[in-house]
Short mmCIF file of C-alpha atoms in Angstrom, two decimals:
data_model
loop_
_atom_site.label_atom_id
_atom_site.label_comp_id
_atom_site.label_asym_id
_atom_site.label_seq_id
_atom_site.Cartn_x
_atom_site.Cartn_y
_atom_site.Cartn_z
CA UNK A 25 -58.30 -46.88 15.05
CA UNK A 26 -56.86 -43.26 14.90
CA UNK A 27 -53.35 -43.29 13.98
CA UNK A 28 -50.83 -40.90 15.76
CA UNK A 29 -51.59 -37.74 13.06
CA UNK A 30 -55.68 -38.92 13.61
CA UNK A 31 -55.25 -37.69 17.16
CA UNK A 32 -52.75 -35.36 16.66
CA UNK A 33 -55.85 -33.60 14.86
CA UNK A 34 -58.86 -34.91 17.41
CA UNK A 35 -56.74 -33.32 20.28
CA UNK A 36 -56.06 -29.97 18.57
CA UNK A 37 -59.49 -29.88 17.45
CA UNK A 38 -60.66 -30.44 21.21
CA UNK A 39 -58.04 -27.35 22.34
CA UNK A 40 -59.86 -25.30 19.61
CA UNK A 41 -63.15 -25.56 21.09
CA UNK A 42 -61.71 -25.45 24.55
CA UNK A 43 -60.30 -21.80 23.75
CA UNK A 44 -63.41 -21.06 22.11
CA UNK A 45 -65.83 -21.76 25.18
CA UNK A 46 -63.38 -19.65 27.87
CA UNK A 47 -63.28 -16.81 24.66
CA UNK A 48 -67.22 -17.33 24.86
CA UNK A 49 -67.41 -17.23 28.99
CA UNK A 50 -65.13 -14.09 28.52
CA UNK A 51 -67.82 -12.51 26.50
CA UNK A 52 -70.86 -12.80 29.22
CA UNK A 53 -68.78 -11.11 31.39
CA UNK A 54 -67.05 -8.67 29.43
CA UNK A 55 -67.79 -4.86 28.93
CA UNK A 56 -68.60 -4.18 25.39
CA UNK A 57 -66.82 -1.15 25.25
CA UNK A 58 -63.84 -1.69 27.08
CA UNK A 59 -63.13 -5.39 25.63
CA UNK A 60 -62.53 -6.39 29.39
CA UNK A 61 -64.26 -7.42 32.22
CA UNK A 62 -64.45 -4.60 34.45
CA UNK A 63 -65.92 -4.62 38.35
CA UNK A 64 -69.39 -5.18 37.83
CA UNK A 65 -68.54 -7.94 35.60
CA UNK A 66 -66.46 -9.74 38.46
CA UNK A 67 -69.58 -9.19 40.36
CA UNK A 68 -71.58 -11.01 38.09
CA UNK A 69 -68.99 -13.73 37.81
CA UNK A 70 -69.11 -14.13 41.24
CA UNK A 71 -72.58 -14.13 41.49
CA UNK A 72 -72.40 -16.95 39.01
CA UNK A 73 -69.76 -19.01 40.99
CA UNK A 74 -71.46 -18.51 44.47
CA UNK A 75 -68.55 -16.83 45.92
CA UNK A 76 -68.54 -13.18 47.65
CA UNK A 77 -66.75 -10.86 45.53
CA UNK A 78 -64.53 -9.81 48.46
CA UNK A 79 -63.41 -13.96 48.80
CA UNK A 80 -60.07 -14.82 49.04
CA UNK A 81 -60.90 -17.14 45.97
CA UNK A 82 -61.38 -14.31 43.87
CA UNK A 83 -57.80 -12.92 44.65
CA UNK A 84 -56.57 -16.36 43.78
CA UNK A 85 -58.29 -16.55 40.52
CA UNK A 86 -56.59 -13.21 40.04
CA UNK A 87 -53.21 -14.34 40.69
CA UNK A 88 -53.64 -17.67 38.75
CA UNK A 89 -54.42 -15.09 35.85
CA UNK A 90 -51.97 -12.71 36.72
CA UNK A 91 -54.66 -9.69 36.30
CA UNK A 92 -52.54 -6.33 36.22
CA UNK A 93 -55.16 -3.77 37.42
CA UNK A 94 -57.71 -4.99 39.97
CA UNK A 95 -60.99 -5.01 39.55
CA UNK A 96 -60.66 -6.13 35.75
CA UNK A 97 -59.48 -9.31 34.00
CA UNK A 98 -58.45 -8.73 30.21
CA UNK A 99 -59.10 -11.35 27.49
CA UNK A 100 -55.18 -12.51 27.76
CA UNK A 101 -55.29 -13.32 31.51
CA UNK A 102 -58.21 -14.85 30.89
CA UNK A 103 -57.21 -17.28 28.39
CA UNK A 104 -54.28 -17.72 30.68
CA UNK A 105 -55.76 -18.52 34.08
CA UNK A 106 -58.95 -20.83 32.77
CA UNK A 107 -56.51 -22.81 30.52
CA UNK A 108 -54.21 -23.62 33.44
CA UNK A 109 -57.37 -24.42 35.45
CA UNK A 110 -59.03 -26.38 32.56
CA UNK A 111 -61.98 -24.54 33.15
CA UNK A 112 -64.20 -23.74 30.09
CA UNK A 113 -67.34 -23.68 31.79
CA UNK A 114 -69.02 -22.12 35.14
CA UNK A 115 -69.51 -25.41 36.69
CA UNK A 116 -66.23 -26.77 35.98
CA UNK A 117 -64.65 -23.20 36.82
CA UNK A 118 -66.26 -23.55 40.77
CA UNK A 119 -65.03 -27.02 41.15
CA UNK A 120 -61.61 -25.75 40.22
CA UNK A 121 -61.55 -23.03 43.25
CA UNK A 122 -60.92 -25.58 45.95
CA UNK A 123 -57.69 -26.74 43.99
CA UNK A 124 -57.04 -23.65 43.25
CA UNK A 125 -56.69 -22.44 46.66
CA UNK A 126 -54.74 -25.92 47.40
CA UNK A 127 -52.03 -24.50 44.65
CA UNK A 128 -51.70 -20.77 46.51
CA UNK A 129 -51.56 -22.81 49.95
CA UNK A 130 -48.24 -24.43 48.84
CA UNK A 131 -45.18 -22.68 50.96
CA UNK A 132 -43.15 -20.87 47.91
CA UNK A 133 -46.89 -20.61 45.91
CA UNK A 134 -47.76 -18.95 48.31
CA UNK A 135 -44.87 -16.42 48.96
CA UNK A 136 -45.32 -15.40 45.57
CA UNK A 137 -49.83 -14.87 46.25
CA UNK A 138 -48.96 -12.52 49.40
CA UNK A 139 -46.86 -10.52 47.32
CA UNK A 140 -49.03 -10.20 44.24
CA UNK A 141 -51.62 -9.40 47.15
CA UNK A 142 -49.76 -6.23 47.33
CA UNK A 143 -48.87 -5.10 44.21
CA UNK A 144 -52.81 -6.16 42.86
CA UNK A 145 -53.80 -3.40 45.57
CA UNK A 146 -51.22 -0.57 44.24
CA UNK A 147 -54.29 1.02 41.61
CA UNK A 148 -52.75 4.30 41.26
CA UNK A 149 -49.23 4.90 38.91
CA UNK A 150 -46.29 5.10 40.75
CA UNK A 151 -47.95 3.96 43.89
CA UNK A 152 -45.62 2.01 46.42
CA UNK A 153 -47.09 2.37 49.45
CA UNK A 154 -50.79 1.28 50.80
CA UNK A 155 -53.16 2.79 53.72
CA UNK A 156 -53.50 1.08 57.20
CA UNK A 157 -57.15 0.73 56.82
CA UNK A 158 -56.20 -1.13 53.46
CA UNK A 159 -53.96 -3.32 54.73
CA UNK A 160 -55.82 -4.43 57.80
CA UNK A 161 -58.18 -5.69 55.15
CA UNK A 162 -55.61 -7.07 53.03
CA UNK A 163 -54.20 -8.78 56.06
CA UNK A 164 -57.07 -10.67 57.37
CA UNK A 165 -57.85 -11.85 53.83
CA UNK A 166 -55.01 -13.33 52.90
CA UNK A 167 -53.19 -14.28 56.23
CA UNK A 168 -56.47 -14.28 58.90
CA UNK A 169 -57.20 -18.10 58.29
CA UNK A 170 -53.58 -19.39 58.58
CA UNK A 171 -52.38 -16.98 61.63
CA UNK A 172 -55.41 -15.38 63.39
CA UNK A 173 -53.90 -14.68 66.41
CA UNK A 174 -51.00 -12.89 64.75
CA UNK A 175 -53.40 -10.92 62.52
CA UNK A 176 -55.73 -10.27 64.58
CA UNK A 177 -52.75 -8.89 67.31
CA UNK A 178 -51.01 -6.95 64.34
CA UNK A 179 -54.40 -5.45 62.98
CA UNK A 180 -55.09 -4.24 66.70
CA UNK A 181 -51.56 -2.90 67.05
CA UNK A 182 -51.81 -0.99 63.32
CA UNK A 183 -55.12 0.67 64.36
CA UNK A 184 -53.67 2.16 67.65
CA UNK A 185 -50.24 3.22 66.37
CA UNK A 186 -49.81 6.99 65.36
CA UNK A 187 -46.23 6.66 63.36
CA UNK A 188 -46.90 4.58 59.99
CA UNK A 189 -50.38 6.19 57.75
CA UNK A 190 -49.09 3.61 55.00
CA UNK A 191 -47.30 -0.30 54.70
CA UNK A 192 -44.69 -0.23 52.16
CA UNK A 193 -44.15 -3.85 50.24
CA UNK A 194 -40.99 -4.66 52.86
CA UNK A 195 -42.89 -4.46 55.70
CA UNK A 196 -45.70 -5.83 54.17
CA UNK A 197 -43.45 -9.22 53.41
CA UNK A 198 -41.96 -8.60 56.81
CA UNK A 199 -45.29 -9.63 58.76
CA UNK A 200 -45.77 -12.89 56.80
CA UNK A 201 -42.03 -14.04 57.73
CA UNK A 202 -42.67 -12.50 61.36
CA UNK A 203 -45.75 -15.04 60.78
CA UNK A 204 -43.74 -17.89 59.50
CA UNK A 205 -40.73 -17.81 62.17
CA UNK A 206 -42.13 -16.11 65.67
CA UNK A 207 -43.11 -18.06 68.24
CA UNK A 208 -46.64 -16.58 69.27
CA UNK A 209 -47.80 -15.43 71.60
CA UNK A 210 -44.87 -15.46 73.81
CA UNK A 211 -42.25 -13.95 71.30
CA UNK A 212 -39.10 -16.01 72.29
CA UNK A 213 -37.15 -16.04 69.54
CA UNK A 214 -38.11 -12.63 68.04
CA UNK A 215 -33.94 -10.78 68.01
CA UNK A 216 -34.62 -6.60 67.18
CA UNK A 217 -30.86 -7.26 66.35
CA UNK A 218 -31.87 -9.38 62.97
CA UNK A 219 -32.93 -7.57 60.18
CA UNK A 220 -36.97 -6.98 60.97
CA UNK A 221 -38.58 -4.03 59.68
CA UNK A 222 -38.77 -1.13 62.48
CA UNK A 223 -42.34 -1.40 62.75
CA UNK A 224 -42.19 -5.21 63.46
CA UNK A 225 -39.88 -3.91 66.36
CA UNK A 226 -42.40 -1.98 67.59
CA UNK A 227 -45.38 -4.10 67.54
CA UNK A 228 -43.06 -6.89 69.48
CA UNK A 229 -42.42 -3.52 72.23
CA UNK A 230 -46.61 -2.75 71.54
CA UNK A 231 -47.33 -6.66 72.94
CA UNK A 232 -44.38 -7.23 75.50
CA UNK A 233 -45.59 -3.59 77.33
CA UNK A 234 -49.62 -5.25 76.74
CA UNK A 235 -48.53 -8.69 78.04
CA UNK A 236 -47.40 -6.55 80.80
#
């Protein structure tokens, strides 16, 4: 029988080489030179998890880790998103994704995802805005499999349009509550007079004058 100092000690022990196999998993992926794991390492990580690099999964693992600069994972967000997943292995790091995406699924969870969506995709210093082509991307990734109709109408409408080269973060959060609270596709309860961002006004004009 292990008293309560006996376990104290088994348990820390057991955290030990817990942080030592996600430090060691860090280390297959990481780039020698850089200390981090850079794009090609994510590719390989992927590779490893059976997941397509460009997955919404991987975006998620990003969040849980709260990576800074896309494209690379540092040894600290790491640490942080594998412990929280209690994943020190491959195997038990791909069982993890389903719950994972479960987590980010949850309403204010995932509030906070479509916003870090944004800001992951901001690579340059000082950058605020991001390119329609970008976005469209960004868009069916992260909303396309809860709203497709909306996307897919709101990806059309951002292709066409000749007034907005670049989404800025308030419009950005604009289409997810324009997602959230419209009634699609007939647009009832969609008021210009409540605070929407202009080009939501416009897209609503863009469909009524289609619909027409």
């Amino acid at each position: 029988m292990l008293d309560a100092k006996g376990q104290e000690i088994t348990s820390s022990k057991a955290i030990i080489k817990e942080l030592e196999r996600i430090d060691h998993l860090f280390n297959l992926y990481a780039n020698r030179s850089s200390g981090m794991i850079d794009p090609e390492g994510i590719e390989a990580l992927c590779s490893d998890l059976e997941v397509d690099h460009t997955d919404v999964r991987i975006l998620m693992l990003a969040w849980k880790m709260k990576a800074e600069k896309q494209g690379y994972f540092t040894l600290d967000e790491w640490r942080r998103g594998l412990k929280a997943l209690r994943a020190d292995t491959i195997s038990k790091l791909k069982k993890a994704l389903p719950e994972l995406e479960k987590e980010v699924r949850r309403p204010p969870n995932f509030v906070d995802f479509y916003s870090y969506a944004f800001r992951y995709c901001l690579t340059e210093e000082k950058q605020k805005s991001i390119d329609i082509e970008s976005i469209c991307q960004l868009l069916d990734l992260v909303l396309g499999s809860q709203f497709h109709p909306q996307v897919d109408m709101l990806i059309d409408y951002l292709k066409t349009q000749k007034d907005y080269k670049v989404i800025n973060m308030d419009q950005w959060m604009g289409f997810l509550r324009f997602c959230n609270e419209i009634s699609f596709p007939d647009l009832s309860n969609y008021d210009p007079d409540l605070a929407w961002p202009l080009i939501l006004d416009n897209f609503v004009e863009w469909m009524i004058a289609k619909q027409s």
